[in-house]
Tab-separated table of C-alpha atoms in Angstrom:
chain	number	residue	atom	x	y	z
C	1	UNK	CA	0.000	0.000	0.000
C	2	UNK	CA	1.749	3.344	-0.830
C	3	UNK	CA	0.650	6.285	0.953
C	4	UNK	CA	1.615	9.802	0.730
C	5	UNK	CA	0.928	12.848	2.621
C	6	UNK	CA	-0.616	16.253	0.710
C	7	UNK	CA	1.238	18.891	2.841
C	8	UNK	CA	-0.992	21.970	1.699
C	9	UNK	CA	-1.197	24.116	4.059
C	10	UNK	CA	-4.460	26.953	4.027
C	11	UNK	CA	-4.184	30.579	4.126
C	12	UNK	CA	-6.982	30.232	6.738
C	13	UNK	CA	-7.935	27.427	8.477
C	14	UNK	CA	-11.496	26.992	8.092
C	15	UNK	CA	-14.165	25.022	10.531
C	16	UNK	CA	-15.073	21.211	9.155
C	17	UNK	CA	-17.428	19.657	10.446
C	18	UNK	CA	-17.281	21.797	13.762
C	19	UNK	CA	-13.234	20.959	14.428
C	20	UNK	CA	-10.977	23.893	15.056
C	21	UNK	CA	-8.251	22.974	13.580
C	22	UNK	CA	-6.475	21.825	10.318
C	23	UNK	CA	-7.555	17.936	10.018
C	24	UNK	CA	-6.561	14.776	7.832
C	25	UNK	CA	-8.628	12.617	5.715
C	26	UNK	CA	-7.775	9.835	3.996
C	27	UNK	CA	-8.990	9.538	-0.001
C	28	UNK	CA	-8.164	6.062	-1.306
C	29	UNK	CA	-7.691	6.099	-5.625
C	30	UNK	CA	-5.800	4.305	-8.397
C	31	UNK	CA	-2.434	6.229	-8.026
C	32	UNK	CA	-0.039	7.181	-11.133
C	33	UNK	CA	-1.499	10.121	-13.579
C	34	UNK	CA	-5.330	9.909	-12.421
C	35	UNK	CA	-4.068	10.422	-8.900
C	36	UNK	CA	-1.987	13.821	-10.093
C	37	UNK	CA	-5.003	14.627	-12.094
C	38	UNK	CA	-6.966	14.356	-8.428
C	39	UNK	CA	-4.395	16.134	-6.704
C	40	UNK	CA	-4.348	19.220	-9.610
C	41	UNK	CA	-8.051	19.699	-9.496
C	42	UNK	CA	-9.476	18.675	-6.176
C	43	UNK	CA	-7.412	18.000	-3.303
C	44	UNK	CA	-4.961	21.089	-3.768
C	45	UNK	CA	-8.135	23.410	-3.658
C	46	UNK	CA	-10.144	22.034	-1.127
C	47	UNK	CA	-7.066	21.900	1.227
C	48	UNK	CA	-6.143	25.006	0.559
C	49	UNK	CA	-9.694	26.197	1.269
C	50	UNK	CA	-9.938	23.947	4.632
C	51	UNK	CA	-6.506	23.315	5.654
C	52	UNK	CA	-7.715	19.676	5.638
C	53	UNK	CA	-4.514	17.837	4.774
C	54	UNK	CA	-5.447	14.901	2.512
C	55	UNK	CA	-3.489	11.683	2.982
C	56	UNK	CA	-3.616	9.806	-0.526
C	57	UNK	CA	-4.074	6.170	-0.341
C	58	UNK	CA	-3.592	4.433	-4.116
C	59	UNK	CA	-5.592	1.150	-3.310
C	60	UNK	CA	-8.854	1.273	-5.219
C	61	UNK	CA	-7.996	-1.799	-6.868
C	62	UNK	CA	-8.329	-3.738	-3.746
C	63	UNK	CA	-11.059	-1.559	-2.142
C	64	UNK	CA	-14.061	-4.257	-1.917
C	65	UNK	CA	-11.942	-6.666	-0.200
C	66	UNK	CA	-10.448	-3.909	2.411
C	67	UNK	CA	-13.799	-2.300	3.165
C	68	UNK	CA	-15.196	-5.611	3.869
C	69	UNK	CA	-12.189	-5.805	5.908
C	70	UNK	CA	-12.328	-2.516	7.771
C	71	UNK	CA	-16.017	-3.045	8.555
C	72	UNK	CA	-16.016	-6.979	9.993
C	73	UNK	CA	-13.301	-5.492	12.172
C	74	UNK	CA	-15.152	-2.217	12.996
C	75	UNK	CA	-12.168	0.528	11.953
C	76	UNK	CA	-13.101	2.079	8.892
C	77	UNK	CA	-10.023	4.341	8.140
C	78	UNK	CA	-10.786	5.376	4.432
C	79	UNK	CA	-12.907	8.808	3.990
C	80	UNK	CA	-13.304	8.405	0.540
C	81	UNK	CA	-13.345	6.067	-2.350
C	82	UNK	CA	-12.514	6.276	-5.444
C	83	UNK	CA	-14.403	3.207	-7.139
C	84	UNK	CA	-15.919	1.729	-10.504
C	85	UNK	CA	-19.719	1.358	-11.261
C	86	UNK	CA	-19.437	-2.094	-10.565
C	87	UNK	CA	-17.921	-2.042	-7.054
C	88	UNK	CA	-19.748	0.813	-5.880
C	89	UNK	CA	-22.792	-0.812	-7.076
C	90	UNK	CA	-21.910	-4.103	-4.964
C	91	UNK	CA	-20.430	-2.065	-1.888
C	92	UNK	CA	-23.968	-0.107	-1.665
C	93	UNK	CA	-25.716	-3.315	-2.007
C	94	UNK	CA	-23.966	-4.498	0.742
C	95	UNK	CA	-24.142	-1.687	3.038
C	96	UNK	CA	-20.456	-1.005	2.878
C	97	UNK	CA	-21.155	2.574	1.290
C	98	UNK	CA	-23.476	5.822	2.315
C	99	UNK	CA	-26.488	6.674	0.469
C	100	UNK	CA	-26.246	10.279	-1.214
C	101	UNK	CA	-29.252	12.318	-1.742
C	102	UNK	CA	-27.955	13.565	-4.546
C	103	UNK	CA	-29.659	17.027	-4.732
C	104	UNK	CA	-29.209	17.952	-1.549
C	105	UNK	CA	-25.926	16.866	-1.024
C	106	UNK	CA	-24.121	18.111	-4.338
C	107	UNK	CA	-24.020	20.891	-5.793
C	108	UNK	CA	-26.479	22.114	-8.493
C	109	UNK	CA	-25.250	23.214	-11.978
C	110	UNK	CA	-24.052	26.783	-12.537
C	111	UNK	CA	-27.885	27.304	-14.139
C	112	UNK	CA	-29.701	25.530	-11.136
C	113	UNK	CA	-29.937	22.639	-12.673
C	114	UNK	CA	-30.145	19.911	-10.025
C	115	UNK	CA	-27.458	17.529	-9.215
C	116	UNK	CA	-29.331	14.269	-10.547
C	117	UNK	CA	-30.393	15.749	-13.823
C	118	UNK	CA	-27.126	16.971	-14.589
C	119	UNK	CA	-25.416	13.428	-14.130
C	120	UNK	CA	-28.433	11.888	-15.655
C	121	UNK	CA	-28.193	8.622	-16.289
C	122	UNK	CA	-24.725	7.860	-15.009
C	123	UNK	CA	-26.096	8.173	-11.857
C	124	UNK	CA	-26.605	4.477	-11.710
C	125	UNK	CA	-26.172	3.726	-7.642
C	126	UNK	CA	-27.625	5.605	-4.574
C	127	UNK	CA	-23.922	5.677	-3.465
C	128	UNK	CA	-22.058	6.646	-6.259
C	129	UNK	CA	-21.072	10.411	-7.047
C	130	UNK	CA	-19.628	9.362	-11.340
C	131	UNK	CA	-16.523	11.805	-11.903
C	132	UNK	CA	-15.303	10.454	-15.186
C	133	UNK	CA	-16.231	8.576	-18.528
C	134	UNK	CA	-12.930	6.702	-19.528
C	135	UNK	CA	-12.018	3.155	-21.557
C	136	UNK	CA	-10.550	0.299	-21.070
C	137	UNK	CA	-8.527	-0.335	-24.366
C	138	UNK	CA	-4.986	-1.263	-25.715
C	139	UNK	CA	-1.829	1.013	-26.165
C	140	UNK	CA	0.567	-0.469	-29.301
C	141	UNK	CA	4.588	0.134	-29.177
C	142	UNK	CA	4.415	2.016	-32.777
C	143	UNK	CA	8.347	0.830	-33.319
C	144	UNK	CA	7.379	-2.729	-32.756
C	145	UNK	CA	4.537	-3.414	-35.266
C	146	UNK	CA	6.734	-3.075	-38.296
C	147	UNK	CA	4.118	-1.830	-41.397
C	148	UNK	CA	1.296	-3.446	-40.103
C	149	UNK	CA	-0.335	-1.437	-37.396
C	150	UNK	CA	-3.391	-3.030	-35.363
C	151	UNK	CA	-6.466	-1.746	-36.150
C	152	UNK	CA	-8.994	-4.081	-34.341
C	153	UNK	CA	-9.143	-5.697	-30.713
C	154	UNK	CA	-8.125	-9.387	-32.200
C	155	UNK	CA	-4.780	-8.212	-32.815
C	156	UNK	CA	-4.272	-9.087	-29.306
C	157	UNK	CA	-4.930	-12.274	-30.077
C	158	UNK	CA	-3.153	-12.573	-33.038
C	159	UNK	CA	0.588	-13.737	-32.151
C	160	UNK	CA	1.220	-14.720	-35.610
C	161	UNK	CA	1.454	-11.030	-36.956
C	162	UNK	CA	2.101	-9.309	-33.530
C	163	UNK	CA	4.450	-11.807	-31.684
C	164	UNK	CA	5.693	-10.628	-28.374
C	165	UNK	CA	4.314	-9.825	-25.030
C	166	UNK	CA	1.187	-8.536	-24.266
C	167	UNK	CA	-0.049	-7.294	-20.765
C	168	UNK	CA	-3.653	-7.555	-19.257
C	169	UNK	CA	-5.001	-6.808	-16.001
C	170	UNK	CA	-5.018	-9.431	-13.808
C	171	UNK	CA	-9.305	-9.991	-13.228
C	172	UNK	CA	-11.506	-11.334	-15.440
C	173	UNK	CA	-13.653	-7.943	-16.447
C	174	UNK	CA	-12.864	-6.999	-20.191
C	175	UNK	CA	-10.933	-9.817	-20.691
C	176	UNK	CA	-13.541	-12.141	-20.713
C	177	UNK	CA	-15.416	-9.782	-23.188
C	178	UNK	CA	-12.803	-9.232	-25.988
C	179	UNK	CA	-12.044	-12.993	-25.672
C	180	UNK	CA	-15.779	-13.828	-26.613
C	181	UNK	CA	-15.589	-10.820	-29.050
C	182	UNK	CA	-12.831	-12.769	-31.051
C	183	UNK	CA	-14.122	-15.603	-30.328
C	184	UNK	CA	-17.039	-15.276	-32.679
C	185	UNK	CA	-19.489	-14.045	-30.175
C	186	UNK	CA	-21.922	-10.871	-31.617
C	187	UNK	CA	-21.243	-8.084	-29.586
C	188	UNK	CA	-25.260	-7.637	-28.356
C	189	UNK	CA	-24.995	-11.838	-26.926
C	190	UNK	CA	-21.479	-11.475	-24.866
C	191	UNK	CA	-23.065	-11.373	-21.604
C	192	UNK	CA	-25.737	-13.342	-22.546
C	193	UNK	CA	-23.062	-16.019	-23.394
C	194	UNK	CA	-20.758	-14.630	-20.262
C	195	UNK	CA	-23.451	-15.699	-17.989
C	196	UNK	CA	-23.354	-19.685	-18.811
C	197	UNK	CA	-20.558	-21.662	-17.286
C	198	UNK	CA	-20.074	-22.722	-21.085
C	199	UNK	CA	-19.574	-19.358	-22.537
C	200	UNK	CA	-17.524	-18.244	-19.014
C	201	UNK	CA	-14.763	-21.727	-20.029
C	202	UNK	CA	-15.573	-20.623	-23.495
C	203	UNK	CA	-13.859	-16.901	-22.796
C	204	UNK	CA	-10.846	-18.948	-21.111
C	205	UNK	CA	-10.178	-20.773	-23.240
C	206	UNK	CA	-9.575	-18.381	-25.857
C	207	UNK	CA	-7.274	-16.344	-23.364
C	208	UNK	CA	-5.765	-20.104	-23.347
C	209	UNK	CA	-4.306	-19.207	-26.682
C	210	UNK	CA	-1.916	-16.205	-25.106
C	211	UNK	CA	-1.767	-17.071	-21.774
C	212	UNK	CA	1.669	-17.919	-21.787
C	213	UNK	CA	2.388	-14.305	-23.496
C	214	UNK	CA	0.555	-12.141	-21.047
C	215	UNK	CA	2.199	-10.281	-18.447
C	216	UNK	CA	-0.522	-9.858	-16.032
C	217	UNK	CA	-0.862	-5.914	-13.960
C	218	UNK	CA	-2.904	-4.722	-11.301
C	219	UNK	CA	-2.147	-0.975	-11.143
C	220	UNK	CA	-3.190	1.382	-13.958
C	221	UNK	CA	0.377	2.287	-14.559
C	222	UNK	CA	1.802	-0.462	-14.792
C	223	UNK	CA	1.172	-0.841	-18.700
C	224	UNK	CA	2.493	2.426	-19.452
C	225	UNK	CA	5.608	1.703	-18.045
C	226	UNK	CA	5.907	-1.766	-19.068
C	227	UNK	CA	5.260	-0.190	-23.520
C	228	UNK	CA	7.558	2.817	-22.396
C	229	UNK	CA	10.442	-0.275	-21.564
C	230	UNK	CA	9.868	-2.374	-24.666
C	231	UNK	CA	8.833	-5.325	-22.549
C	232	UNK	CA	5.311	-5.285	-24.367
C	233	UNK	CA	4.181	-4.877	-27.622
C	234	UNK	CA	0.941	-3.779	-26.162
C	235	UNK	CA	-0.864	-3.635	-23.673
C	236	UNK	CA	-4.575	-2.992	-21.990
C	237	UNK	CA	-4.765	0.259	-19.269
C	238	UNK	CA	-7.082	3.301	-18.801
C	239	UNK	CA	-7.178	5.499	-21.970
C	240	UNK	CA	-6.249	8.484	-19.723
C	241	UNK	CA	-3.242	6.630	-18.803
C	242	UNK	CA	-2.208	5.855	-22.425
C	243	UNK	CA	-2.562	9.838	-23.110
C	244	UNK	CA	0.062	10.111	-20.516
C	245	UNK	CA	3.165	7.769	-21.870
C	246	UNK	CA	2.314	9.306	-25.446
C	247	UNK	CA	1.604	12.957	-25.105
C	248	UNK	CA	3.140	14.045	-21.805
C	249	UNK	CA	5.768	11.192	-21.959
C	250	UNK	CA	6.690	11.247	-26.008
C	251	UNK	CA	6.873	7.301	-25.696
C	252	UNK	CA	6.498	5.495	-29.174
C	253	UNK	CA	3.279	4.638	-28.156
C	254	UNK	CA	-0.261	4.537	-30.116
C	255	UNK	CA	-3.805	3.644	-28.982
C	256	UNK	CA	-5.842	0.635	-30.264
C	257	UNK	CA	-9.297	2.528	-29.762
C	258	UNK	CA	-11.677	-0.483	-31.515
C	259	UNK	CA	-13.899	-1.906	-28.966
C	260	UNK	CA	-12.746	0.186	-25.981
C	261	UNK	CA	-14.760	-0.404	-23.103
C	262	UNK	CA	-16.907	2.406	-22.075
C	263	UNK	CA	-16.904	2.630	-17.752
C	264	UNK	CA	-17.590	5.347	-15.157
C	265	UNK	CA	-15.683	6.148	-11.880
C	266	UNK	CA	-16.264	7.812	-9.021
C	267	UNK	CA	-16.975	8.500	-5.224
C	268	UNK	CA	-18.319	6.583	-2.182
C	269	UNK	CA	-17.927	7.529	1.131
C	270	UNK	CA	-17.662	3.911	3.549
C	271	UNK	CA	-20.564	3.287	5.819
C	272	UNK	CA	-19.636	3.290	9.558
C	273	UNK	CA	-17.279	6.517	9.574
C	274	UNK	CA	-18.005	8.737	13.328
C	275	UNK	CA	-20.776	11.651	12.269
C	276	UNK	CA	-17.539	13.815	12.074
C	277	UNK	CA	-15.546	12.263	9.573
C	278	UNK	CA	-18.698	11.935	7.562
C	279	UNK	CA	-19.962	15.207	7.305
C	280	UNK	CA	-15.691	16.725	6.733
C	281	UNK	CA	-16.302	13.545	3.621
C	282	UNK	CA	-19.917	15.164	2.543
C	283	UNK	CA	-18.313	18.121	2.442
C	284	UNK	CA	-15.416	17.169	-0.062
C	285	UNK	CA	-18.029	15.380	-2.139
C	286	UNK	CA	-19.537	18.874	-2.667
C	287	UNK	CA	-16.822	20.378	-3.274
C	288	UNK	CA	-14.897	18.203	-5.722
C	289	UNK	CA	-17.845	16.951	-8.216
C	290	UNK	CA	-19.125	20.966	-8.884
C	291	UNK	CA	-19.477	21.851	-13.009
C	292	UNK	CA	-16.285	23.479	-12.644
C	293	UNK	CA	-13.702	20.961	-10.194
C	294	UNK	CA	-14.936	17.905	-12.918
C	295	UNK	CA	-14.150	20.064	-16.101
C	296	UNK	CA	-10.529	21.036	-14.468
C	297	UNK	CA	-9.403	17.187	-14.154
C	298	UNK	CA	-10.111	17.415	-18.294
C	299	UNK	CA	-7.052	19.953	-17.591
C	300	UNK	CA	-4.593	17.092	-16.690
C	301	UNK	CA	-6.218	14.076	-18.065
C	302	UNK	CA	-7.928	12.530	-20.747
C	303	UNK	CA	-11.274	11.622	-19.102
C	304	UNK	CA	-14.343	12.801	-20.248
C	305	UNK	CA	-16.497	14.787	-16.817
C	306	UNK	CA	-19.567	12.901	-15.843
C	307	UNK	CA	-21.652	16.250	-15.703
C	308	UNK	CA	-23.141	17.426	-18.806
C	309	UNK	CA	-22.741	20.572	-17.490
C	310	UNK	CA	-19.043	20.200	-17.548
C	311	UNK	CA	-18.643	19.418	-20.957
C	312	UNK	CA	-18.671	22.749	-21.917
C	313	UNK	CA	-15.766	23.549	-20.515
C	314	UNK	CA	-13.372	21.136	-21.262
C	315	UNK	CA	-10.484	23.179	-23.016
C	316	UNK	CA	-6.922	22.852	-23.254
C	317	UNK	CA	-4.398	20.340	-20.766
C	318	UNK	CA	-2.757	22.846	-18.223
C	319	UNK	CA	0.930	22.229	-19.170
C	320	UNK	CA	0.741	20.772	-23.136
C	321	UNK	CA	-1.517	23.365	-24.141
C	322	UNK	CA	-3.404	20.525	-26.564
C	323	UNK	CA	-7.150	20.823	-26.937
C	324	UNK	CA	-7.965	18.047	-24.958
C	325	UNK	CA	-11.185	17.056	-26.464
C	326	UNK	CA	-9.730	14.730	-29.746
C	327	UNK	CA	-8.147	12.519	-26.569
C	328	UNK	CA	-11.294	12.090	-24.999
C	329	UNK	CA	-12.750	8.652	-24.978
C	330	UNK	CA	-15.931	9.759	-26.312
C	331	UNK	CA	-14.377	11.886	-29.393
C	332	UNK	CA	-16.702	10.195	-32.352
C	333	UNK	CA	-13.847	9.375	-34.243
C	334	UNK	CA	-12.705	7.290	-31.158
C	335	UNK	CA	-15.912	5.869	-30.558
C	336	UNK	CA	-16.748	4.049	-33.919
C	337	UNK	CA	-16.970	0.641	-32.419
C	338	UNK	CA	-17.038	1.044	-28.270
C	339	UNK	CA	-18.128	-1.974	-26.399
C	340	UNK	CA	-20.384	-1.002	-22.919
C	341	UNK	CA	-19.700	-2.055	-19.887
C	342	UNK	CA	-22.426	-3.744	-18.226
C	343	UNK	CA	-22.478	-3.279	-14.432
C	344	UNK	CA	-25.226	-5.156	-13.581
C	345	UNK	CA	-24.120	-8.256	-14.382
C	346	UNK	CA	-20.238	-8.050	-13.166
C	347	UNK	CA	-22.165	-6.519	-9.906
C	348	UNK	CA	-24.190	-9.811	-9.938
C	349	UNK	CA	-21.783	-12.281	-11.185
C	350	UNK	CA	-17.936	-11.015	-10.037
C	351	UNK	CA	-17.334	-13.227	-6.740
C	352	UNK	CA	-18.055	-16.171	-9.024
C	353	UNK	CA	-16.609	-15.203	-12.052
C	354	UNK	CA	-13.286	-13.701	-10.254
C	355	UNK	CA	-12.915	-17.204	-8.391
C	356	UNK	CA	-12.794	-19.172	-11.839
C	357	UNK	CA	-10.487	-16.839	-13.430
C	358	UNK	CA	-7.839	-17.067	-10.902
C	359	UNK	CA	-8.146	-20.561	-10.445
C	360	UNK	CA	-7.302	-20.482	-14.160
C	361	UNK	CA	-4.583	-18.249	-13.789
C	362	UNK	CA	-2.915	-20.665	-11.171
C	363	UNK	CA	-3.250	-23.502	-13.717
């Protein structure tokens, strides 16, 4: 677990949650460039506003197992969570995460346009504030793929014309798709298919075919740095994390945008915090998902802001001076053939799923 301390101290120190004095929180997220991108556009300000100091905590990737944790043993010492649809739709289910009212406790839109109908539809747990639309998809070293660049998810497959090492994330979400993708299976059936113990050993078995070229990550960064080394010839990561090793990094690095997988991330605040702690984390909540905090993370990375309200003013990144909104997962010309993430059913069927996959990973 890697932890570092935010020492930004406030001009004034402000009253949260009736303490008189500068406090600490703890804000659990997925570390590398979406935890700068955090820092940049939330936790700077609202410290600086407070004189809360935020402790940053980069293990969102584990954070169903550790709140189950935390809770069985009756410490909770997260604040915040940074989460995917899918967890924070199982954490709420299991009353490991607050409800939100969502209009009273977020802000409106610049207009007055309440909270709910400017998230809209993304709004798809009590629990879960969305800050981001980003994809799941493949970064290609450009120096490594001779003429032939990939233009279609099965190149990943394909060791024949892309020989070499490929990395995927170590759990059984997207992988399981694009395997059944080139597998033959019609995009509208996957999870029709995904949900039969036949179609889950018929998604492994196709990974079968690689498995002994796949270098296997669990942190978002962990691609980048493995296409910025040469040890893969690509790789699957966030898209925002791709923009990173290519634009900010200069890496010979291209994306592989053909049936990226469309996802939303966001907040929860853990059940069982002290009144305290949860009205200093209701008050960050408010503070970091207004129109304008979710349109300046578009500053520093390549996620598009769950408000439609945002949108608007998504301009250029803060340092590159790029117009950011070509990078943006949702760009049309990015977005010809997007595969969507169905949280429903990984919210329904992940335990059992997850269990399978890593007994096949141990095989």
């Amino acid at each position: 677990m890697k932890i570092t301390k935010t020492t930004l101290m406030a001009s004034a120190i402000v009253a949260v949650a009736g303490a008189a004095s500068a406090e600490e929180m703890t804000i659990v997220s997925w570390g590398g460039a979406y935890s700068k991108s955090q820092l940049k556009a939330y936790h700077e300000p609202y410290s600086e506003k407070t004189g809360v100091t935020i402790l940053n905590d980069d293990s969102s990737a584990e954070a169903v197992a550790k709140l189950r944790a935390m809770n069985e043993a009756g410490n909770v010492t997260w604040d915040v969570v940074d989460v995917v649809a899918a967890d924070a739709i199982r954490l709420c289910d299991e009353g490991l995460a607050l409800e939100i009212d969502f209009d009273t406790q977020l802000a409106p839109a610049p207009d007055g346009t309440s909270a709910s109908d400017d998230f809209g539809d993304l709004l798809v747990s009590d629990c879960f504030i969305p800050q981001i639309v980003y994809s799941t998809t493949f970064g290609y070293r450009t120096d490594l793929v001779g003429d032939n660049p990939p233009t279609e998810i099965c190149a990943v497959f394909d060791l024949e014309n892309y020989p070499g090492k490929r990395s995927l994330e170590k759990r059984p979400i997207n992988n399981m798709e694009w395997a059944l993708l080139c597998d033959g299976v019609a995009k509208d059936d996957v999870y029709d298919v995904l949900a039969t113990p036949e179609g889950q050993d018929q998604a492994l078995a196709k990974l079968d075919t690689i498995k002994d070229s796949v270098v296997w990550w669990s942190a978002g960064a962990d691609t980048p740095q493995l296409l910025a080394d040469g040890e893969v010839i690509m790789g699957s990561t966030y898209n925002g994390r791709l923009f990173s090793v290519i634009e900010e990094q200069k890496q010979p690095v291209a994306m592989l945008w053909d049936a990226q997988v469309f996802d939303l991330d966001g907040w929860i605040i853990p059940a069982g915090l002290s009144e305290e702690r949860q009205q200093r984390a209701l008050d960050y909540i408010m503070f970091a998902t207004d129109t304008q905090r979710l349109a300046d993370q578009a500053k520093y990375i390549s996620y598009g802001p769950a408000r439609a309200s945002s949108a608007p003013l998504v301009g250029q990144h803060a340092d590159l001076g790029i117009d950011m909104a070509p990078h943006m997962p949702t760009d049309p010309e990015n977005a010809k053939n997007t595969f969507l993430y169905n949280y429903e059913f990984w919210a329904d069927y992940r335990d059992d799923i997850d269990a399978k996959f890593q007994a096949w990973l141990a095989k």
